[in-house]
CSV table of C-alpha atoms and ligand atoms in Angstrom, one decimal:
chain,number,residue,atom,x,y,z
Z,353,MET,CA,18.8,95.8,85.4
Z,354,GLU,CA,21.1,97.7,83.1
Z,355,GLY,CA,20.2,101.4,83.5
Z,356,ASN,CA,21.9,104.6,82.7
Z,357,ASN,CA,25.0,105.8,84.6
Z,358,ILE,CA,23.9,107.8,87.6
Z,359,ILE,CA,27.3,108.5,89.0
Z,360,GLN,CA,30.5,108.6,87.0
Z,361,VAL,CA,33.8,108.9,88.8
Z,362,ARG,CA,36.8,110.0,86.8
Z,363,ASN,CA,40.4,110.0,88.0
Z,364,LEU,CA,39.4,110.7,91.5
Z,365,CYS,CA,42.3,111.5,93.9
Z,366,LYS,CA,42.1,112.6,97.5
Z,367,SER,CA,45.0,113.5,99.8
Z,368,PHE,CA,45.0,114.7,103.4
Z,369,GLY,CA,48.2,116.7,103.5
Z,370,ASN,CA,50.9,114.2,102.4
Z,371,LEU,CA,48.7,111.2,102.8
Z,372,GLN,CA,47.2,110.1,99.5
Z,373,VAL,CA,44.0,108.3,100.4
Z,374,LEU,CA,42.4,107.8,97.0
Z,375,ASN,CA,44.6,107.1,94.1
Z,376,ASP,CA,43.1,107.8,90.7
Z,377,ILE,CA,39.8,106.0,90.9
Z,378,SER,CA,37.5,105.8,87.9
Z,379,THR,CA,34.3,103.9,87.8
Z,380,ASP,CA,30.6,104.2,87.0
Z,381,PHE,CA,27.5,103.4,89.0
Z,382,LYS,CA,24.3,102.6,87.2
Z,383,GLU,CA,20.7,103.3,88.1
Z,384,GLN,CA,19.0,100.7,90.3
Z,385,GLN,CA,22.4,99.0,90.9
Z,386,VAL,CA,23.3,97.9,94.4
Z,387,VAL,CA,27.1,98.1,94.8
Z,388,SER,CA,28.9,97.1,97.9
Z,389,ILE,CA,32.3,98.4,98.8
Z,390,ILE,CA,34.5,96.2,100.9
Z,391,GLY,CA,38.0,96.6,102.1
Z,392,PRO,CA,40.4,96.8,105.0
Z,393,SER,CA,40.0,99.6,107.6
Z,394,GLY,CA,41.9,102.7,106.5
Z,395,GLY,CA,41.6,101.7,102.8
Z,396,GLY,CA,39.7,104.8,101.9
Z,397,LYS,CA,36.1,103.5,101.7
Z,398,SER,CA,34.6,106.3,103.8
Z,399,THR,CA,36.6,108.9,102.0
Z,400,PHE,CA,35.5,107.6,98.6
Z,401,LEU,CA,31.9,107.7,99.7
Z,402,ARG,CA,32.2,111.2,101.1
Z,403,CYS,CA,33.8,112.4,97.9
Z,404,LEU,CA,30.7,111.4,96.0
Z,405,ASN,CA,28.5,114.0,97.8
Z,406,LEU,CA,31.5,116.3,98.4
Z,407,LEU,CA,31.5,116.0,102.1
Z,408,GLU,CA,35.2,115.7,101.2
Z,409,THR,CA,36.5,117.8,98.4
Z,410,PRO,CA,38.4,115.7,95.9
Z,411,THR,CA,42.0,116.9,95.4
Z,412,SER,CA,41.6,116.2,91.7
Z,413,GLY,CA,39.3,114.3,89.3
Z,414,LYS,CA,35.6,114.5,88.7
Z,415,VAL,CA,32.4,113.2,90.2
Z,416,ILE,CA,29.6,113.4,87.7
Z,417,PHE,CA,26.1,113.0,89.1
Z,418,ASN,CA,23.4,112.9,86.4
Z,419,ASP,CA,25.6,114.8,83.9
Z,420,VAL,CA,26.5,117.5,86.6
Z,421,ASN,CA,30.1,117.7,87.5
Z,422,LEU,CA,29.8,118.2,91.3
Z,423,CYS,CA,33.4,119.5,91.5
Z,424,SER,CA,32.8,122.4,89.1
Z,425,LYS,CA,32.1,125.8,90.5
Z,426,ASP,CA,28.8,126.1,88.6
Z,427,ALA,CA,27.3,123.1,90.3
Z,428,ASP,CA,25.0,124.0,93.3
Z,429,ILE,CA,26.2,121.3,95.6
Z,430,ASN,CA,23.3,121.9,98.1
Z,431,VAL,CA,20.8,121.1,95.4
Z,432,GLN,CA,22.6,118.0,94.2
Z,433,ARG,CA,23.0,116.7,97.8
Z,434,GLN,CA,19.2,116.7,98.2
Z,435,LYS,CA,19.2,113.8,95.6
Z,436,ILE,CA,22.0,111.9,97.3
Z,437,GLY,CA,21.0,110.3,100.6
Z,438,MET,CA,23.6,109.4,103.1
Z,439,VAL,CA,23.5,107.1,106.1
Z,440,PHE,CA,26.3,107.3,108.6
Z,441,GLN,CA,27.9,104.7,110.9
Z,442,HIS,CA,26.9,106.8,113.9
Z,443,PHE,CA,23.4,107.7,112.7
Z,444,ASN,CA,23.8,111.4,113.2
Z,445,LEU,CA,20.2,112.1,113.9
Z,446,PHE,CA,19.6,115.7,114.8
Z,447,ASN,CA,19.8,115.4,118.6
Z,448,ASN,CA,17.8,118.6,119.2
Z,449,MET,CA,14.8,117.4,117.3
Z,450,ASN,CA,12.3,114.6,117.9
Z,451,VAL,CA,11.9,111.8,115.4
Z,452,MET,CA,9.0,113.6,113.5
Z,453,LYS,CA,11.0,116.8,113.3
Z,454,ASN,CA,14.1,114.9,112.1
Z,455,LEU,CA,12.1,113.4,109.3
Z,456,THR,CA,10.1,116.5,108.2
Z,457,ILE,CA,12.5,119.4,108.6
Z,458,ALA,CA,14.4,118.9,105.4
Z,459,PRO,CA,11.4,118.3,103.2
Z,460,MET,CA,9.7,121.3,104.7
Z,461,ARG,CA,12.6,123.7,104.8
Z,462,ILE,CA,14.4,122.6,101.6
Z,463,LYS,CA,11.6,121.3,99.4
Z,464,GLY,CA,8.9,123.6,100.6
Z,465,LYS,CA,6.6,120.7,101.5
Z,466,SER,CA,3.7,121.5,103.8
Z,467,LYS,CA,3.7,120.3,107.4
Z,468,GLU,CA,0.7,118.0,106.7
Z,469,GLU,CA,2.2,116.5,103.6
Z,470,ALA,CA,5.6,115.9,105.2
Z,471,GLU,CA,4.1,114.4,108.4
Z,472,GLU,CA,1.7,112.1,106.5
Z,473,LYS,CA,4.6,110.8,104.6
Z,474,ALA,CA,6.8,110.4,107.7
Z,475,ILE,CA,4.0,108.5,109.5
Z,476,GLY,CA,3.7,106.2,106.5
Z,477,PHE,CA,7.4,105.3,106.7
Z,478,LEU,CA,7.3,105.0,110.5
Z,479,LYS,CA,4.3,102.6,110.2
Z,480,ARG,CA,6.1,100.4,107.7
Z,481,MET,CA,9.1,100.2,110.2
Z,482,GLY,CA,6.8,99.6,113.1
Z,483,LEU,CA,8.1,102.8,114.8
Z,484,GLU,CA,5.0,105.0,114.7
Z,485,ASP,CA,5.0,105.2,118.5
Z,486,LYS,CA,8.4,106.8,118.4
Z,487,ALA,CA,7.4,109.9,116.5
Z,488,THR,CA,7.7,112.2,119.5
Z,489,SER,CA,10.8,110.5,121.0
Z,490,TYR,CA,14.2,112.2,120.9
Z,491,PRO,CA,17.2,110.3,119.4
Z,492,ALA,CA,18.7,109.8,122.9
Z,493,GLN,CA,15.6,107.7,123.8
Z,494,LEU,CA,16.0,105.2,120.9
Z,495,SER,CA,18.1,102.1,120.5
Z,496,GLY,CA,20.9,102.0,117.9
Z,497,GLY,CA,18.8,100.0,115.5
Z,498,GLN,CA,15.9,102.3,115.8
Z,499,LYS,CA,18.1,105.3,115.3
Z,500,GLN,CA,19.6,103.9,112.2
Z,501,ARG,CA,16.3,103.0,110.7
Z,502,ILE,CA,15.0,106.5,111.4
Z,503,ALA,CA,18.2,107.9,109.8
Z,504,ILE,CA,17.5,105.8,106.7
Z,505,VAL,CA,13.9,107.2,106.6
Z,506,ARG,CA,15.2,110.7,107.1
Z,507,SER,CA,17.2,110.3,103.8
Z,508,LEU,CA,14.2,108.6,102.0
Z,509,MET,CA,12.0,111.5,102.9
Z,510,MET,CA,14.0,113.6,100.4
Z,511,GLU,CA,13.2,111.1,97.7
Z,512,PRO,CA,16.9,110.6,96.8
Z,513,GLU,CA,18.0,109.1,93.5
Z,514,VAL,CA,20.9,107.3,95.2
Z,515,MET,CA,21.7,106.3,98.7
Z,516,LEU,CA,25.2,106.1,100.2
Z,517,PHE,CA,25.6,103.9,103.3
Z,518,ASP,CA,28.9,104.1,105.3
Z,519,GLU,CA,29.1,101.0,107.5
Z,520,PRO,CA,25.4,101.4,108.6
Z,521,THR,CA,25.6,98.5,111.0
Z,522,SER,CA,29.1,98.8,112.4
Z,523,ALA,CA,28.1,100.7,115.5
Z,524,LEU,CA,25.2,98.4,116.3
Z,525,ASP,CA,24.8,95.7,118.9
Z,526,PRO,CA,24.7,92.3,117.1
Z,527,GLU,CA,21.0,91.8,117.8
Z,528,MET,CA,20.1,95.0,116.0
Z,529,ILE,CA,22.1,94.5,112.8
Z,530,GLY,CA,19.3,92.4,111.2
Z,531,GLU,CA,16.6,94.9,111.5
Z,532,VAL,CA,18.7,97.5,109.7
Z,533,LEU,CA,19.9,95.1,107.0
Z,534,ASP,CA,16.3,94.1,106.4
Z,535,VAL,CA,15.4,97.7,105.6
Z,536,ILE,CA,18.3,98.0,103.2
Z,537,LYS,CA,17.3,94.7,101.5
Z,538,GLN,CA,13.8,96.0,101.1
Z,539,LEU,CA,15.1,99.2,99.5
Z,540,ALA,CA,17.2,97.0,97.1
Z,541,MET,CA,14.1,95.1,96.1
Z,542,GLU,CA,12.3,98.3,95.4
Z,543,GLY,CA,15.0,99.3,93.0
Z,544,MET,CA,16.8,102.0,95.0
Z,545,THR,CA,20.3,102.8,93.6
Z,546,MET,CA,22.7,102.2,96.5
Z,547,LEU,CA,26.3,102.2,97.4
Z,548,ILE,CA,27.0,100.4,100.6
Z,549,VAL,CA,30.3,100.2,102.6
Z,550,THR,CA,30.0,97.2,104.8
Z,551,HIS,CA,31.8,94.5,106.6
Z,552,GLU,CA,28.7,92.2,106.5
Z,553,MET,CA,29.9,89.7,103.8
Z,554,ARG,CA,26.8,87.5,103.7
Z,555,PHE,CA,24.6,90.5,103.3
Z,556,ALA,CA,26.8,92.1,100.7
Z,557,ARG,CA,26.7,88.9,98.6
Z,558,GLU,CA,23.0,88.6,99.0
Z,559,VAL,CA,22.0,92.2,98.2
Z,560,SER,CA,24.7,93.4,95.7
Z,561,ASP,CA,24.8,93.4,92.0
Z,562,ARG,CA,28.4,94.3,92.1
Z,563,ILE,CA,31.2,94.5,94.8
Z,564,LEU,CA,34.3,96.6,94.8
Z,565,PHE,CA,37.4,95.8,96.8
Z,566,LEU,CA,38.9,99.1,97.9
Z,567,ASP,CA,42.4,98.9,99.3
Z,568,GLY,CA,45.3,101.4,99.4
Z,569,GLY,CA,43.2,104.0,97.7
Z,570,LYS,CA,42.5,101.9,94.6
Z,571,ILE,CA,39.8,99.6,93.4
Z,572,ASP,CA,41.6,96.3,93.5
Z,573,GLU,CA,38.7,94.2,92.4
Z,574,ASP,CA,35.4,95.0,90.7
Z,575,ARG,CA,33.1,91.9,90.1
Z,576,THR,CA,29.6,90.6,90.4
Z,577,ALA,CA,28.8,89.5,93.9
Z,578,ASP,CA,29.2,85.8,93.3
Z,579,GLU,CA,32.5,86.1,91.4
Z,580,PHE,CA,33.8,88.4,94.1
Z,581,PHE,CA,33.6,85.6,96.6
Z,582,ASP,CA,34.0,82.5,94.5
Z,583,ASP,CA,36.6,83.6,92.1
Z,584,PRO,CA,38.6,86.5,93.4
Z,585,HIS,CA,41.7,87.5,91.3
Z,586,SER,CA,43.5,90.2,93.4
Z,587,PRO,CA,45.9,88.6,95.8
Z,588,ARG,CA,45.1,91.2,98.4
Z,589,LEU,CA,41.4,90.4,98.2
Z,590,ILE,CA,42.2,86.7,98.5
Z,591,SER,CA,44.1,87.2,101.7
Z,592,PHE,CA,41.5,89.6,102.9
Z,593,LEU,CA,38.7,87.1,102.4
Z,594,GLN,CA,40.7,84.4,104.1
Z,595,LYS,CA,40.9,86.6,107.2
Z,596,VAL,CA,37.2,87.6,107.3
Z,597,LEU,CA,35.3,84.6,106.1
F,177,MET,CA,31.0,145.9,171.5
F,178,GLY,CA,31.2,142.4,169.9
F,179,PHE,CA,31.8,141.7,166.3
F,180,PHE,CA,28.2,141.0,165.4
F,181,GLU,CA,26.9,144.0,167.3
F,182,GLN,CA,29.4,146.1,165.3
F,183,ILE,CA,28.1,144.7,162.1
F,184,ALA,CA,24.5,145.4,163.2
F,185,VAL,CA,25.3,149.0,164.1
F,186,ILE,CA,27.2,149.6,160.8
F,187,ILE,CA,24.4,148.2,158.8
F,188,THR,CA,21.7,150.3,160.5
F,189,ARG,CA,23.8,153.5,160.2
F,190,TYR,CA,25.4,153.1,156.8
F,191,TYR,CA,23.2,150.8,154.8
F,192,PRO,CA,22.6,153.4,152.1
F,193,TYR,CA,26.4,153.2,151.2
F,194,PHE,CA,26.0,149.4,150.7
F,195,LEU,CA,22.7,149.7,148.8
F,196,GLU,CA,24.1,152.3,146.5
F,197,GLY,CA,27.2,150.0,146.0
F,198,VAL,CA,25.1,146.9,145.3
F,199,LYS,CA,23.0,148.9,142.8
F,200,ASN,CA,26.1,150.1,140.9
F,201,THR,CA,27.8,146.7,141.0
F,202,LEU,CA,24.7,145.0,139.5
F,203,ILE,CA,24.4,147.7,136.8
F,204,ILE,CA,28.0,147.3,135.9
F,205,ALA,CA,28.0,143.5,135.9
F,206,ALA,CA,24.7,143.3,133.9
F,207,MET,CA,25.8,145.9,131.3
F,208,SER,CA,29.2,144.2,131.0
F,209,VAL,CA,27.8,140.8,130.5
F,210,VAL,CA,25.2,142.0,128.0
F,211,LEU,CA,27.8,143.9,126.0
F,212,GLY,CA,30.3,141.1,126.6
F,213,VAL,CA,27.9,138.5,125.1
F,214,VAL,CA,27.0,140.7,122.1
F,215,PHE,CA,30.6,141.5,121.2
F,216,GLY,CA,31.8,138.1,122.4
F,217,THR,CA,29.4,136.5,119.9
F,218,LEU,CA,30.9,138.7,117.1
F,219,MET,CA,34.4,137.8,118.3
F,220,ALA,CA,33.5,134.1,118.3
F,221,ILE,CA,32.2,134.4,114.7
F,222,MET,CA,35.4,136.2,113.7
F,223,ARG,CA,37.4,133.6,115.4
F,224,MET,CA,35.7,130.8,113.5
F,225,CYS,CA,35.3,132.4,110.1
F,226,ARG,CA,37.3,131.5,107.1
F,227,ILE,CA,38.6,135.0,106.4
F,228,LYS,CA,42.1,134.7,107.8
F,229,PRO,CA,42.9,138.3,108.8
F,230,LEU,CA,39.6,138.5,110.9
F,231,LYS,CA,40.4,135.2,112.4
F,232,TRP,CA,43.9,136.3,113.4
F,233,ILE,CA,42.6,139.6,114.9
F,234,ALA,CA,40.1,137.7,117.0
F,235,MET,CA,42.7,135.1,118.1
F,236,ALA,CA,45.2,137.8,119.1
F,237,TYR,CA,42.6,139.8,120.9
F,238,ILE,CA,41.3,136.8,122.9
F,239,GLU,CA,44.8,135.7,123.8
F,240,PHE,CA,45.9,139.1,124.8
F,241,VAL,CA,42.9,139.9,127.0
F,242,ARG,CA,43.0,136.5,128.7
F,243,GLY,CA,46.7,136.9,129.2
F,244,THR,CA,46.8,140.3,130.9
F,245,PRO,CA,45.3,141.4,134.3
F,246,LEU,CA,42.0,143.1,134.3
F,247,MET,CA,43.5,145.8,136.5
F,248,VAL,CA,46.0,146.7,133.8
F,249,GLN,CA,43.2,146.7,131.2
F,250,LEU,CA,41.1,149.0,133.3
F,251,MET,CA,43.9,151.4,134.0
F,252,PHE,CA,44.7,151.4,130.3
F,253,ILE,CA,41.2,152.3,129.4
F,254,PHE,CA,40.7,154.9,132.1
F,255,TYR,CA,44.1,156.6,132.1
F,256,GLY,CA,45.5,155.6,128.8
F,257,LEU,CA,42.8,156.4,126.3
F,258,PRO,CA,42.4,160.0,127.4
F,259,MET,CA,46.1,160.5,126.8
F,260,VAL,CA,45.7,159.6,123.2
F,261,GLY,CA,42.7,161.8,122.9
F,262,ILE,CA,39.9,159.3,123.4
F,263,GLU,CA,37.6,160.5,126.3
F,264,PHE,CA,34.3,159.3,127.5
F,265,PRO,CA,31.9,162.3,127.7
F,266,ASP,CA,30.4,163.5,130.9
F,267,VAL,CA,26.6,163.6,131.1
F,268,SER,CA,25.3,166.2,133.5
F,269,TRP,CA,22.4,164.1,134.9
F,270,ILE,CA,24.4,161.0,135.5
F,271,PRO,CA,27.1,161.6,138.1
F,272,ASN,CA,30.5,160.2,137.2
F,273,PHE,CA,29.3,159.0,133.8
F,274,SER,CA,32.7,159.0,132.2
F,275,ARG,CA,34.1,156.8,135.0
F,276,PHE,CA,31.2,154.5,134.7
F,277,MET,CA,31.7,154.2,131.0
F,278,ALA,CA,35.4,153.5,131.4
F,279,GLY,CA,34.6,150.7,133.9
F,280,ILE,CA,31.9,149.2,131.8
F,281,VAL,CA,34.0,149.3,128.6
F,282,ALA,CA,37.0,147.7,130.4
F,283,MET,CA,34.8,145.0,132.0
F,284,SER,CA,32.9,144.2,128.8
F,285,MET,CA,36.0,144.2,126.6
F,286,ASN,CA,37.5,141.7,129.1
F,287,SER,CA,34.3,139.6,129.3
F,288,CYS,CA,34.0,139.6,125.6
F,289,ALA,CA,37.1,137.5,125.2
F,290,TYR,CA,36.0,134.9,127.7
F,291,VAL,CA,32.5,134.8,126.2
F,292,ALA,CA,34.0,134.3,122.7
F,293,GLU,CA,35.9,131.3,124.0
F,294,VAL,CA,32.8,129.9,125.8
F,295,ILE,CA,30.8,130.2,122.6
F,296,ARG,CA,33.5,128.7,120.4
F,297,SER,CA,34.0,125.7,122.6
F,298,GLY,CA,30.3,125.3,123.0
F,299,ILE,CA,29.9,125.1,119.2
F,300,GLN,CA,32.9,122.8,118.8
F,301,ALA,CA,31.6,120.4,121.4
F,302,VAL,CA,28.7,119.6,119.2
F,303,ASP,CA,29.5,116.3,117.4
F,304,GLU,CA,30.7,117.0,113.8
F,305,GLY,CA,28.4,114.3,112.5
F,306,GLN,CA,25.5,116.7,113.1
F,307,MET,CA,26.9,119.2,110.7
F,308,GLU,CA,27.7,116.4,108.2
F,309,ALA,CA,24.2,115.0,108.3
F,310,ALA,CA,22.7,118.4,107.9
F,311,ARG,CA,24.9,119.3,104.9
F,312,SER,CA,24.5,115.8,103.3
F,313,ILE,CA,20.7,116.2,103.3
F,314,GLY,CA,21.0,119.5,101.4
F,315,PHE,CA,21.0,122.2,104.1
F,316,LYS,CA,23.3,125.2,103.5
F,317,TYR,CA,26.0,125.9,106.1
F,318,GLY,CA,24.0,128.8,107.6
F,319,GLU,CA,20.8,126.8,107.9
F,320,SER,CA,22.7,123.8,109.4
F,321,MET,CA,24.2,126.2,112.0
F,322,LYS,CA,20.8,127.7,112.8
F,323,LEU,CA,18.7,124.6,112.8
F,324,VAL,CA,21.0,121.9,114.1
F,325,ILE,CA,24.3,123.2,115.6
F,326,LEU,CA,23.4,126.3,117.5
F,327,PRO,CA,20.3,124.8,119.3
F,328,GLN,CA,22.7,122.1,120.7
F,329,ALA,CA,25.5,124.5,121.3
F,330,ILE,CA,23.3,126.8,123.4
F,331,ARG,CA,22.9,124.1,125.9
F,332,ASN,CA,26.6,124.0,126.4
F,333,ILE,CA,27.0,127.7,126.2
F,334,LEU,CA,24.3,129.0,128.6
F,335,PRO,CA,25.6,127.4,131.8
F,336,ALA,CA,29.1,128.7,131.1
F,337,LEU,CA,27.7,132.2,130.4
F,338,GLY,CA,26.0,132.0,133.8
F,339,ASN,CA,29.4,131.3,135.4
F,340,GLU,CA,30.8,134.3,133.4
F,341,PHE,CA,28.1,136.5,135.0
F,342,VAL,CA,29.1,135.3,138.5
F,343,THR,CA,32.7,135.9,137.7
F,344,VAL,CA,31.9,139.4,136.4
F,345,ILE,CA,30.0,140.3,139.6
F,346,LYS,CA,33.1,139.4,141.7
F,347,GLU,CA,35.7,140.9,139.4
F,348,SER,CA,33.8,144.1,139.0
F,349,SER,CA,35.0,145.0,142.5
F,350,ILE,CA,38.1,146.2,140.8
F,351,VAL,CA,36.4,149.2,139.2
F,352,SER,CA,36.4,150.8,142.7
F,353,VAL,CA,40.0,151.8,142.1
F,354,ILE,CA,39.0,154.3,139.4
F,355,GLY,CA,36.4,155.8,141.7
F,356,ILE,CA,33.3,154.1,140.6
F,357,SER,CA,30.9,153.8,143.6
F,358,ASP,CA,30.4,150.1,143.4
F,359,LEU,CA,29.9,147.8,146.4
F,360,MET,CA,33.7,147.7,147.2
F,361,TYR,CA,34.0,151.5,146.9
F,362,GLY,CA,31.0,152.0,149.2
F,363,THR,CA,32.6,149.5,151.7
F,364,ASN,CA,35.8,151.4,151.6
F,365,GLY,CA,33.9,154.6,152.3
F,366,VAL,CA,32.2,153.1,155.4
F,367,ILE,CA,35.6,151.8,156.6
F,368,ALA,CA,37.0,155.4,156.3
F,369,LEU,CA,34.1,156.7,158.3
F,370,THR,CA,34.1,154.0,161.0
F,371,TYR,CA,37.7,152.7,161.2
F,372,ARG,CA,36.1,149.2,161.5
F,373,SER,CA,37.5,147.4,158.5
F,374,LEU,CA,36.8,143.8,159.5
F,375,PRO,CA,33.1,144.1,160.1
F,376,CYS,CA,32.7,146.2,156.9
F,377,LEU,CA,34.6,143.7,154.8
F,378,ALA,CA,32.5,140.9,156.3
F,379,ILE,CA,29.4,142.7,155.3
F,380,ALA,CA,30.7,143.2,151.7
F,381,ALA,CA,31.8,139.6,151.5
F,382,CYS,CA,28.3,138.4,152.6
F,383,ILE,CA,26.6,140.7,150.0
F,384,TYR,CA,28.9,139.5,147.2
F,385,PHE,CA,28.2,136.0,148.2
F,386,VAL,CA,24.4,136.5,148.2
F,387,LEU,CA,24.6,138.1,144.8
F,388,THR,CA,26.6,135.3,143.2
F,389,PHE,CA,24.7,132.6,145.0
F,390,ILE,CA,21.3,133.9,143.9
F,391,SER,CA,22.7,134.3,140.3
F,392,SER,CA,24.0,130.8,140.1
F,393,ARG,CA,20.8,129.3,141.6
F,394,LEU,CA,18.8,131.2,138.9
F,395,ILE,CA,21.1,129.9,136.2
F,396,ALA,CA,20.8,126.4,137.5
F,397,MET,CA,17.0,126.7,137.3
F,398,LEU,CA,17.2,128.0,133.8
F,399,GLU,CA,19.4,125.1,132.8
F,400,LYS,CA,17.1,122.6,134.3
F,401,ARG,CA,14.2,124.0,132.4
F,402,MET,CA,16.1,123.8,129.2
F,403,LYS,CA,17.0,120.1,129.7
F,404,HIS,CA,13.3,119.3,130.3
F,405,GLY,CA,12.0,116.6,127.9
F,406,ARG,CA,15.2,115.5,126.4
F,407,LYS,CA,18.7,114.3,127.2
J,791,ADP,N1,39.8,114.3,107.7
J,791,ADP,C1,40.9,113.5,107.6
J,791,ADP,N2,42.1,114.1,107.8
J,791,ADP,C2,43.2,113.3,107.7
J,791,ADP,N3,43.3,112.0,107.4
J,791,ADP,C3,42.1,111.4,107.2
J,791,ADP,C4,40.9,112.1,107.2
J,791,ADP,N4,39.9,111.2,107.0
J,791,ADP,C5,40.5,110.1,106.7
J,791,ADP,N5,41.8,110.1,106.8
J,791,ADP,C6,42.8,109.1,106.6
J,791,ADP,O1,42.5,108.5,105.4
J,791,ADP,C7,42.7,107.1,105.4
J,791,ADP,C8,41.4,106.4,104.9
J,791,ADP,O2,40.4,106.7,105.8
J,791,ADP,P1,38.9,106.2,105.5
J,791,ADP,O3,38.4,106.7,104.2
J,791,ADP,O4,38.1,106.6,106.7
J,791,ADP,O5,39.1,104.6,105.5
J,791,ADP,P2,38.0,103.5,105.7
J,791,ADP,O6,36.7,104.1,105.7
J,791,ADP,O7,38.2,102.5,104.5
J,791,ADP,O8,38.4,102.8,107.0
J,791,ADP,C9,43.0,106.7,106.8
J,791,ADP,O9,44.4,106.6,106.9
J,791,ADP,C10,42.6,107.9,107.6
J,791,ADP,O10,43.4,108.1,108.7
J,792,MG,MG1,35.2,104.2,107.2
């Protein structure tokens, strides 16, 4: 289980104007580790995740991905982002493209894959999800759960080294949460490195090697999954768990 | 002679005036919209770009044009520019070319500002998540725009551009004041010959209405075709 560090975060700070959202965060993420990030709304979870692929530019500090400092001017962020998949709360499938196009456009345009190769791979994924009949549907014709599973596949098509999930089930109707969590669990079993912001406590405990509690822009607790729930130290985490469990 | 008989007589006797007017009105409106879209697109790009001075110039231009009457802008171009030494040349084989040019320049400079706003709001109406998803997967800004944002923005922009064309057809009636023989100018000519202003104006109103009605129907059809197959 212990792999190399894939992401190293050093003294990461992020402010929006006068509002300091991330306050000097340093931590490492190892290959094949599944790390969940839990915390109250507004605590900076999304901002933290978005700093890791520079959708937000850190105010100071470093994000080192595979020995490349993403914040430095020399790093080609567009190339690095290809290796960092991201799944959003609101899916963000490309609305102007059907499912097949959503899945194949990036491998074809960015990685230079042939249409045949990309489509074959896409069909493989769709079959595994039981969504092969949706290849020509547009996002507006899909349910939330279907959209999110397609969005996950869209990221996987780029063969990322790490996947970031920002509350992947928060916008879903309850009956669709399971199908999306199952896909993520499957990825965890296959050894995908993942960072998951979630409010699904049972799922987090089940799937994670490690859980972070992010509150007030700081990592307030950083433990294995079982310790996180059974033996929390931080008073804020204790009161948070009392509220949500 | 009743009102409708008067109209019938005026049409049969003076229809060439109206036809000539319709032709020129359509030429001016089409040219103005085409130029307005070309320069409006550039203006929108300036308005949204990161280079502050360009952005400010575009913002100032758009605000100024939208905040002043078209009549004033037209006068400014037609009378004002020659005073500072800028004149539109005359072309021997096109009568009144310099007037025409002044009219088209004024109309398209005006339309350009409205088009720029149409394009900007059309692009901004696309959910920001679309750009984030495209960037996060590794597309550059320009590619994200081209592949994801603009195809969606077009569907907001085209109907509004259609409305702009309809507006320009109507507003172009103002160029008659600088002596361009558009539909309004032709109508005034017929009034001067017949002393029957009401029937003449009724004819002009009907023609303008038919022009704008046909245009908006055509645009609606185009819109429907674009929506086909997706939501
Ligand atoms: N683009 C932004 N501009 C200004 N403030 C922001 C922006 N994004 C997030 N914030 C603020 O940063 C804080 C943390 O937000 P966020 O990272 O979304 O928290 P979480 O995902 O934990 O709910 C919130 O107070 C939020 O209002
Ligand atoms: Mg969030």
